[in-house]
Short mmCIF file of C-alpha atoms in Angstrom, two decimals:
data_model
loop_
_atom_site.label_atom_id
_atom_site.label_comp_id
_atom_site.label_asym_id
_atom_site.label_seq_id
_atom_site.Cartn_x
_atom_site.Cartn_y
_atom_site.Cartn_z
CA UNK A 78 -26.76 -14.52 -4.94
CA UNK A 79 -25.82 -16.41 -1.82
CA UNK A 80 -22.29 -15.42 -0.94
CA UNK A 81 -19.98 -17.21 1.46
CA UNK A 82 -19.99 -15.24 4.71
CA UNK A 83 -17.23 -15.51 7.26
CA UNK A 84 -17.07 -14.20 10.78
CA UNK A 85 -13.62 -13.00 11.81
CA UNK A 86 -13.10 -12.51 15.55
CA UNK A 87 -10.92 -9.48 16.38
CA UNK A 88 -9.04 -8.87 19.64
CA UNK A 89 -11.69 -6.38 20.79
CA UNK A 90 -14.49 -4.08 19.62
CA UNK A 91 -13.52 -2.49 16.28
CA UNK A 92 -14.17 1.26 16.26
CA UNK A 93 -12.83 1.95 12.74
CA UNK A 94 -11.75 -0.13 9.76
CA UNK A 95 -10.15 0.52 6.37
CA UNK A 96 -8.39 -1.34 3.56
CA UNK A 97 -5.42 -0.17 1.51
CA UNK A 98 -6.30 0.83 -2.08
CA UNK A 99 -3.98 -1.87 -3.43
CA UNK A 100 -5.95 -4.49 -1.49
CA UNK A 101 -2.95 -5.91 0.39
CA UNK A 102 -3.52 -4.68 3.95
CA UNK A 103 -6.33 -4.14 6.45
CA UNK A 104 -6.22 -1.59 9.28
CA UNK A 105 -8.49 -1.72 12.31
CA UNK A 106 -8.78 0.43 15.37
CA UNK A 107 -9.30 -1.69 18.50
CA UNK A 108 -9.35 0.43 21.63
CA UNK A 109 -6.23 2.60 21.66
CA UNK A 110 -4.31 0.33 19.26
CA UNK A 111 -3.98 0.09 15.48
CA UNK A 112 -3.90 -3.45 14.10
CA UNK A 113 -2.35 -4.12 10.69
CA UNK A 114 -3.19 -7.39 8.91
CA UNK A 115 -2.02 -8.85 5.60
CA UNK A 116 -5.09 -9.79 3.56
CA UNK A 117 -3.61 -12.73 1.62
CA UNK A 118 -2.74 -14.87 4.65
CA UNK A 119 -4.38 -13.16 7.64
CA UNK A 120 -1.06 -12.51 9.42
CA UNK A 121 -1.07 -9.75 12.03
CA UNK A 122 1.97 -7.69 11.03
CA UNK A 123 1.95 -4.88 13.60
CA UNK A 124 0.18 -3.43 16.62
CA UNK A 125 0.73 0.31 16.98
CA UNK A 126 0.15 1.89 20.39
CA UNK A 127 0.78 5.61 20.07
CA UNK A 128 -2.69 6.96 20.85
CA UNK A 129 -3.84 7.58 24.40
CA UNK A 130 -7.57 7.05 23.85
CA UNK A 131 -9.79 5.01 21.54
CA UNK A 132 -9.35 5.24 17.78
CA UNK A 133 -12.11 6.97 15.83
CA UNK A 134 -10.95 6.95 12.18
CA UNK A 135 -8.35 5.51 9.79
CA UNK A 136 -7.55 6.16 6.14
CA UNK A 137 -4.86 5.36 3.55
CA UNK A 138 -3.26 7.59 0.94
CA UNK A 139 -4.24 6.71 -2.62
CA UNK A 140 -0.90 4.94 -3.29
CA UNK A 141 -1.07 2.89 -0.04
CA UNK A 142 2.31 4.27 1.08
CA UNK A 143 1.00 6.12 4.16
CA UNK A 144 -1.99 5.93 6.45
CA UNK A 145 -3.54 8.35 8.93
CA UNK A 146 -5.15 7.69 12.28
CA UNK A 147 -7.34 9.85 14.48
CA UNK A 148 -8.52 9.25 18.04
CA UNK A 149 -10.36 10.71 20.99
CA UNK A 150 -7.03 12.00 22.36
CA UNK A 151 -7.32 14.93 19.87
CA UNK A 152 -4.30 13.63 17.90
CA UNK A 153 -4.04 12.75 14.21
CA UNK A 154 -0.97 10.68 13.28
CA UNK A 155 0.62 10.09 9.88
CA UNK A 156 2.32 6.70 9.47
CA UNK A 157 4.72 5.47 6.81
CA UNK A 158 3.61 1.93 5.94
CA UNK A 159 7.13 0.95 4.83
CA UNK A 160 8.59 1.96 8.21
CA UNK A 161 5.88 0.04 10.03
CA UNK A 162 6.65 -3.12 8.00
CA UNK A 163 10.40 -2.65 8.49
CA UNK A 164 10.24 -2.40 12.28
CA UNK A 165 11.13 -5.35 14.48
CA UNK A 166 8.13 -6.91 16.30
CA UNK A 167 9.52 -5.68 19.64
CA UNK A 168 9.74 -2.06 18.44
CA UNK A 169 6.98 0.49 17.96
CA UNK A 170 7.83 2.71 14.98
CA UNK A 171 7.43 6.45 15.28
CA UNK A 172 4.76 8.20 13.20
CA UNK A 173 5.98 10.52 10.48
CA UNK A 174 3.87 13.44 11.80
CA UNK A 175 1.88 14.15 14.94
CA UNK A 176 -0.89 16.71 14.40
CA UNK A 177 -1.98 18.13 17.75
CA UNK A 178 -3.78 21.34 16.77
CA UNK A 179 -7.26 20.04 17.64
CA UNK A 180 -8.57 20.59 21.16
CA UNK A 181 -11.33 17.94 21.17
CA UNK A 182 -11.59 14.36 19.79
CA UNK A 183 -10.98 13.74 16.10
CA UNK A 184 -14.14 12.53 14.37
CA UNK A 185 -13.13 11.98 10.74
CA UNK A 186 -10.18 11.92 8.32
CA UNK A 187 -9.97 12.32 4.57
CA UNK A 188 -6.93 12.09 2.29
CA UNK A 189 -6.70 13.55 -1.20
CA UNK A 190 -4.72 12.34 -4.20
CA UNK A 191 -0.96 12.45 -4.61
CA UNK A 192 0.37 9.73 -2.34
CA UNK A 193 2.89 11.21 0.12
CA UNK A 194 2.40 14.63 -1.54
CA UNK A 195 -1.34 14.63 -0.85
CA UNK A 196 -3.34 16.90 1.39
CA UNK A 197 -5.43 15.54 4.23
CA UNK A 198 -8.45 16.95 6.05
CA UNK A 199 -9.35 16.36 9.70
CA UNK A 200 -12.64 17.03 11.49
CA UNK A 201 -13.16 17.45 15.22
CA UNK A 202 -15.72 18.15 17.91
CA UNK A 203 -13.88 21.44 18.55
CA UNK A 204 -15.99 22.88 15.67
CA UNK A 205 -13.05 23.04 13.26
CA UNK A 206 -11.96 21.26 10.11
CA UNK A 207 -8.30 21.51 9.18
CA UNK A 208 -6.39 20.89 5.97
CA UNK A 209 -2.82 19.54 6.18
CA UNK A 210 0.08 18.74 3.89
CA UNK A 211 1.14 15.10 4.35
CA UNK A 212 4.73 15.54 3.11
CA UNK A 213 5.73 18.40 5.42
CA UNK A 214 3.07 18.04 8.10
CA UNK A 215 2.22 21.76 7.86
CA UNK A 216 -1.22 23.16 8.60
CA UNK A 217 -2.62 24.77 5.45
CA UNK A 218 -6.12 25.81 6.54
CA UNK A 219 -8.30 25.84 9.64
CA UNK A 220 -12.04 26.59 9.35
CA UNK A 221 -14.17 27.34 12.42
CA UNK A 222 -17.89 26.45 12.37
CA UNK A 223 -20.86 27.04 14.66
CA UNK A 224 -21.23 23.32 15.49
CA UNK A 225 -19.01 20.29 16.02
CA UNK A 226 -17.90 18.59 12.78
CA UNK A 227 -18.54 14.84 12.47
CA UNK A 228 -17.54 14.13 8.85
CA UNK A 229 -15.25 15.64 6.21
CA UNK A 230 -14.38 14.88 2.60
CA UNK A 231 -12.75 16.50 -0.45
CA UNK A 232 -13.89 16.48 -4.06
CA UNK A 233 -11.65 14.90 -6.68
CA UNK A 234 -10.18 18.22 -7.83
CA UNK A 235 -9.75 19.34 -4.18
CA UNK A 236 -11.53 22.58 -4.99
CA UNK A 237 -14.12 22.13 -2.21
CA UNK A 238 -14.14 20.61 1.26
CA UNK A 239 -17.45 19.30 2.61
CA UNK A 240 -18.04 19.16 6.35
CA UNK A 241 -20.95 17.49 8.13
CA UNK A 242 -22.15 19.04 11.39
CA UNK A 243 -23.77 17.70 14.54
CA UNK A 244 -26.98 19.60 13.75
CA UNK A 245 -27.46 17.84 10.37
CA UNK A 246 -26.05 20.66 8.22
CA UNK A 247 -23.43 20.07 5.53
CA UNK A 248 -21.06 22.95 4.81
CA UNK A 249 -19.21 23.55 1.55
CA UNK A 250 -15.83 25.30 1.97
CA UNK A 251 -14.11 26.77 -1.08
CA UNK A 252 -10.41 25.93 -0.83
CA UNK A 253 -9.46 28.35 -3.62
CA UNK A 254 -11.30 31.37 -2.18
CA UNK A 255 -9.55 34.73 -2.27
CA UNK A 256 -7.98 36.19 -0.19
CA UNK A 257 -6.06 33.18 1.10
CA UNK A 258 -6.36 32.85 4.89
CA UNK A 259 -4.97 30.09 7.09
CA UNK A 260 -7.62 30.69 9.77
CA UNK A 261 -11.13 31.17 8.50
CA UNK A 262 -14.59 31.36 10.10
CA UNK A 263 -17.58 29.84 8.28
CA UNK A 264 -20.58 32.06 9.08
CA UNK A 265 -23.78 30.24 8.12
CA UNK A 266 -25.86 33.43 7.84
CA UNK A 267 -23.43 35.02 5.41
CA UNK A 268 -22.75 31.86 3.34
CA UNK A 269 -26.27 30.43 3.20
CA UNK A 270 -25.76 29.32 -0.43
CA UNK A 271 -23.05 26.88 0.63
CA UNK A 272 -25.06 24.83 3.12
CA UNK A 273 -26.94 21.56 2.46
CA UNK A 274 -30.02 21.40 4.70
CA UNK A 275 -32.21 18.33 5.13
CA UNK A 276 -30.83 15.97 7.75
CA UNK A 277 -32.43 16.16 11.18
CA UNK A 278 -29.55 14.66 13.14
CA UNK A 279 -25.74 14.59 13.00
CA UNK A 280 -24.08 13.77 9.67
CA UNK A 281 -21.76 10.78 10.07
CA UNK A 282 -20.30 10.27 6.57
CA UNK A 283 -19.77 12.11 3.29
CA UNK A 284 -18.67 11.02 -0.20
CA UNK A 285 -18.33 12.90 -3.50
CA UNK A 286 -18.84 11.32 -6.92
CA UNK A 287 -15.94 11.05 -9.36
CA UNK A 288 -17.22 13.85 -11.60
CA UNK A 289 -17.73 16.15 -8.59
CA UNK A 290 -21.45 16.69 -9.26
CA UNK A 291 -23.05 14.53 -6.54
CA UNK A 292 -22.64 14.36 -2.77
CA UNK A 293 -23.71 11.36 -0.68
CA UNK A 294 -24.37 11.81 3.03
CA UNK A 295 -25.42 9.51 5.86
CA UNK A 296 -26.89 10.58 9.18
CA UNK A 297 -28.16 9.38 12.55
CA UNK A 298 -31.64 10.38 11.36
CA UNK A 299 -31.66 6.92 9.68
CA UNK A 300 -31.45 8.30 6.13
CA UNK A 301 -28.92 8.51 3.32
CA UNK A 302 -29.29 11.48 1.00
CA UNK A 303 -27.94 12.15 -2.49
CA UNK A 304 -27.39 15.85 -3.26
CA UNK A 305 -26.73 17.90 -6.38
CA UNK A 306 -23.70 19.97 -5.40
CA UNK A 307 -24.40 22.84 -7.79
CA UNK A 308 -27.99 23.51 -6.70
CA UNK A 309 -27.73 22.07 -3.13
CA UNK A 310 -30.97 20.14 -3.81
CA UNK A 311 -31.63 16.68 -2.41
CA UNK A 312 -32.16 14.30 -5.34
CA UNK A 313 -32.92 11.11 -3.44
CA UNK A 314 -33.51 9.95 0.11
CA UNK A 315 -32.95 6.34 1.19
CA UNK A 316 -34.43 5.29 4.55
CA UNK A 317 -32.78 2.79 6.88
CA UNK A 318 -33.88 1.01 10.05
CA UNK A 319 -31.20 2.56 12.23
CA UNK A 320 -28.55 5.27 12.40
CA UNK A 321 -26.30 5.31 9.33
CA UNK A 322 -22.63 5.05 10.31
CA UNK A 323 -20.93 4.83 6.91
CA UNK A 324 -21.78 5.34 3.25
CA UNK A 325 -19.60 6.08 0.23
CA UNK A 326 -19.67 6.16 -3.55
CA UNK A 327 -17.57 3.52 -5.30
CA UNK A 328 -17.07 2.48 -8.91
CA UNK A 329 -18.90 -0.76 -9.67
CA UNK A 330 -16.57 -3.75 -10.20
CA UNK A 331 -16.59 -5.19 -13.70
CA UNK A 332 -17.91 -8.59 -12.59
CA UNK A 333 -20.84 -7.10 -10.65
CA UNK A 334 -23.08 -7.43 -13.70
CA UNK A 335 -21.86 -10.93 -14.52
CA UNK A 336 -24.42 -13.43 -13.20
CA UNK A 337 -21.71 -16.09 -12.85
CA UNK A 338 -19.30 -13.83 -10.99
CA UNK A 339 -18.59 -14.77 -7.39
CA UNK A 340 -15.56 -14.69 -5.07
CA UNK A 341 -13.17 -17.47 -5.98
CA UNK A 342 -11.45 -17.64 -2.59
CA UNK A 343 -12.70 -16.65 0.88
CA UNK A 344 -10.54 -14.48 3.09
CA UNK A 345 -8.39 -16.32 5.63
CA UNK A 346 -9.09 -15.78 9.30
CA UNK A 347 -7.16 -12.84 10.71
CA UNK A 348 -4.61 -13.82 13.35
CA UNK A 349 -4.98 -12.43 16.86
CA UNK A 350 -1.25 -12.63 17.60
CA UNK A 351 1.69 -10.89 15.99
CA UNK A 352 3.22 -12.73 13.08
CA UNK A 353 6.31 -14.62 14.23
CA UNK A 354 5.20 -14.99 17.87
CA UNK A 355 2.44 -17.55 17.44
CA UNK A 356 3.16 -21.28 17.51
CA UNK A 357 4.26 -22.84 14.25
CA UNK A 358 2.27 -25.98 15.09
CA UNK A 359 -0.99 -24.32 14.11
CA UNK A 360 -2.74 -25.92 11.13
CA UNK A 361 -2.11 -24.07 7.92
CA UNK A 362 1.09 -22.50 9.22
CA UNK A 363 3.19 -23.95 6.44
CA UNK A 364 4.04 -21.79 3.44
CA UNK A 365 6.44 -19.16 2.27
CA UNK A 366 6.72 -16.07 4.48
CA UNK A 367 8.13 -12.80 3.21
CA UNK A 368 8.82 -9.75 5.37
CA UNK A 369 10.43 -6.64 3.98
CA UNK A 370 13.71 -5.39 5.36
CA UNK A 371 14.50 -8.02 7.98
CA UNK A 372 18.02 -9.43 8.04
CA UNK A 373 18.51 -13.11 7.31
CA UNK A 374 18.12 -15.25 10.41
CA UNK A 375 19.96 -18.30 9.10
CA UNK A 376 23.67 -18.42 8.17
CA UNK A 377 24.54 -17.97 4.53
CA UNK A 378 25.88 -15.50 2.07
CA UNK A 379 23.85 -12.41 1.41
CA UNK A 380 23.17 -11.09 -2.06
CA UNK A 381 25.99 -8.53 -1.79
CA UNK A 382 28.47 -11.14 -0.62
CA UNK A 383 27.58 -13.40 -3.54
CA UNK A 384 27.99 -10.47 -5.94
CA UNK A 385 31.43 -9.63 -4.54
CA UNK A 386 32.51 -13.27 -4.84
CA UNK A 387 31.36 -13.46 -8.47
CA UNK A 388 33.14 -10.19 -9.29
CA UNK A 389 36.36 -11.50 -7.73
CA UNK A 390 36.14 -14.66 -9.83
CA UNK A 391 35.59 -12.68 -13.03
CA UNK A 392 38.50 -10.38 -12.21
CA UNK A 393 40.89 -13.30 -11.51
CA UNK A 394 39.85 -15.05 -14.74
CA UNK A 395 40.56 -11.89 -16.71
CA UNK A 396 44.04 -11.63 -15.16
CA UNK A 397 44.77 -15.28 -16.00
CA UNK A 398 43.79 -14.68 -19.61
CA UNK A 399 46.10 -11.68 -19.82
CA UNK A 400 49.06 -13.66 -18.41
CA UNK A 401 48.40 -16.63 -20.66
CA UNK A 402 48.31 -14.42 -23.75
CA UNK A 403 51.51 -12.54 -22.93
CA UNK A 404 53.52 -14.25 -25.69
CA UNK A 405 50.79 -13.61 -28.23
CA UNK A 406 50.71 -9.92 -27.25
CA UNK A 407 54.54 -9.67 -27.67
CA UNK A 408 54.32 -11.04 -31.21
CA UNK A 409 51.51 -8.59 -32.06
CA UNK A 410 53.53 -5.65 -30.70
CA UNK A 411 56.62 -6.56 -32.81
CA UNK A 412 54.48 -6.89 -35.94
CA UNK A 413 52.86 -3.50 -35.31
CA UNK A 414 56.24 -1.85 -34.72
CA UNK A 415 57.50 -3.23 -38.05
CA UNK A 416 54.38 -1.97 -39.80
CA UNK A 417 54.87 1.51 -38.33
CA UNK A 418 58.51 1.63 -39.51
CA UNK A 419 57.44 0.66 -43.04
CA UNK A 420 54.75 3.37 -43.05
CA UNK A 421 57.30 5.95 -41.91
CA UNK A 422 59.69 4.94 -44.76
CA UNK A 423 56.87 5.19 -47.34
CA UNK A 424 55.86 8.58 -45.98
CA UNK A 425 59.45 9.85 -46.19
CA UNK A 426 59.78 8.63 -49.82
CA UNK A 427 56.54 10.38 -50.77
CA UNK A 428 57.73 13.60 -49.12
CA UNK A 429 61.07 13.52 -50.97
CA UNK A 430 59.37 12.82 -54.31
CA UNK A 431 56.91 15.70 -53.82
CA UNK A 432 59.75 18.04 -52.86
CA UNK A 433 61.73 17.22 -56.03
CA UNK A 434 58.71 17.79 -58.25
CA UNK A 435 57.89 21.15 -56.67
CA UNK A 436 61.47 22.48 -56.63
CA UNK A 437 62.41 21.24 -60.11
CA UNK A 438 63.28 24.32 -62.29
CA UNK A 439 61.08 24.97 -65.31
CA UNK A 440 62.60 24.40 -68.76
#
């Protein structure tokens, strides 16, 4: 089918790009900066400048609450999306964690399942792949290889970590191997049964199927290969006309097999200026704008002030009702006191009668 194509001009060459799993935000690495756009209206929400060299990779957690960035400055940063959206346009929020244990540029990032409790893997040209805990920022595992690592991914159960090397090899690392060691060396000669061999140039991307049985890999040798993880055999090879930079396995959308299915609305053009700084005279600028956490700019009562005012009104109304019913309450109290005195008299008469019956002498 002929689909509507749209060319969106970015502020500079895009070195990495990702979308949040909930489909609300787009992240792009442009030079040393991270650009955050809102998909629905194309507003540029934030520009993050905390890396010192060009970005190489970006990824979100599965719940879209955090995202990770890696760059040629050997740093991997963990960002809280809520804090980024809360920050004023003039402020640059601080990342939640700064991972600086790599000694050469970061080449790839991968985040497991669990939202902020997930584990993330980083790959680097320093011939290591490292596994981290997103919540605490602690280093859980570091694996040293014979070659620089260009790609890394985890299977769904996070039982294995797959690392793609510069020489075309793909290494399978068992994360549950015993004994548990934080620093480990992957020796290819000794672990020959855990290496996928077939690519003739560096592996650029890796993806594992949902059931954990298949591995997809792309390489600069202009091929994409599908592997059986159990046997390490290549099941299929797909040739391309140039180096493969990205490939991944994704569940097919439900409307893919519907011949009438097509996008109902094209994406808006992404803004090149921060939201709130561009001129409001631009066409299409009208509409409702929502931004989390910012204080109200125009005078007026806040939600809490309105709640306090309503509570004060309810409290004063209750007091008025009590004062107005004072006479009615006095009458009720006198009636109740009279009833209590009558009940006491009846109780005393019953006690006296019972006493006479019990103490009456037998004939």
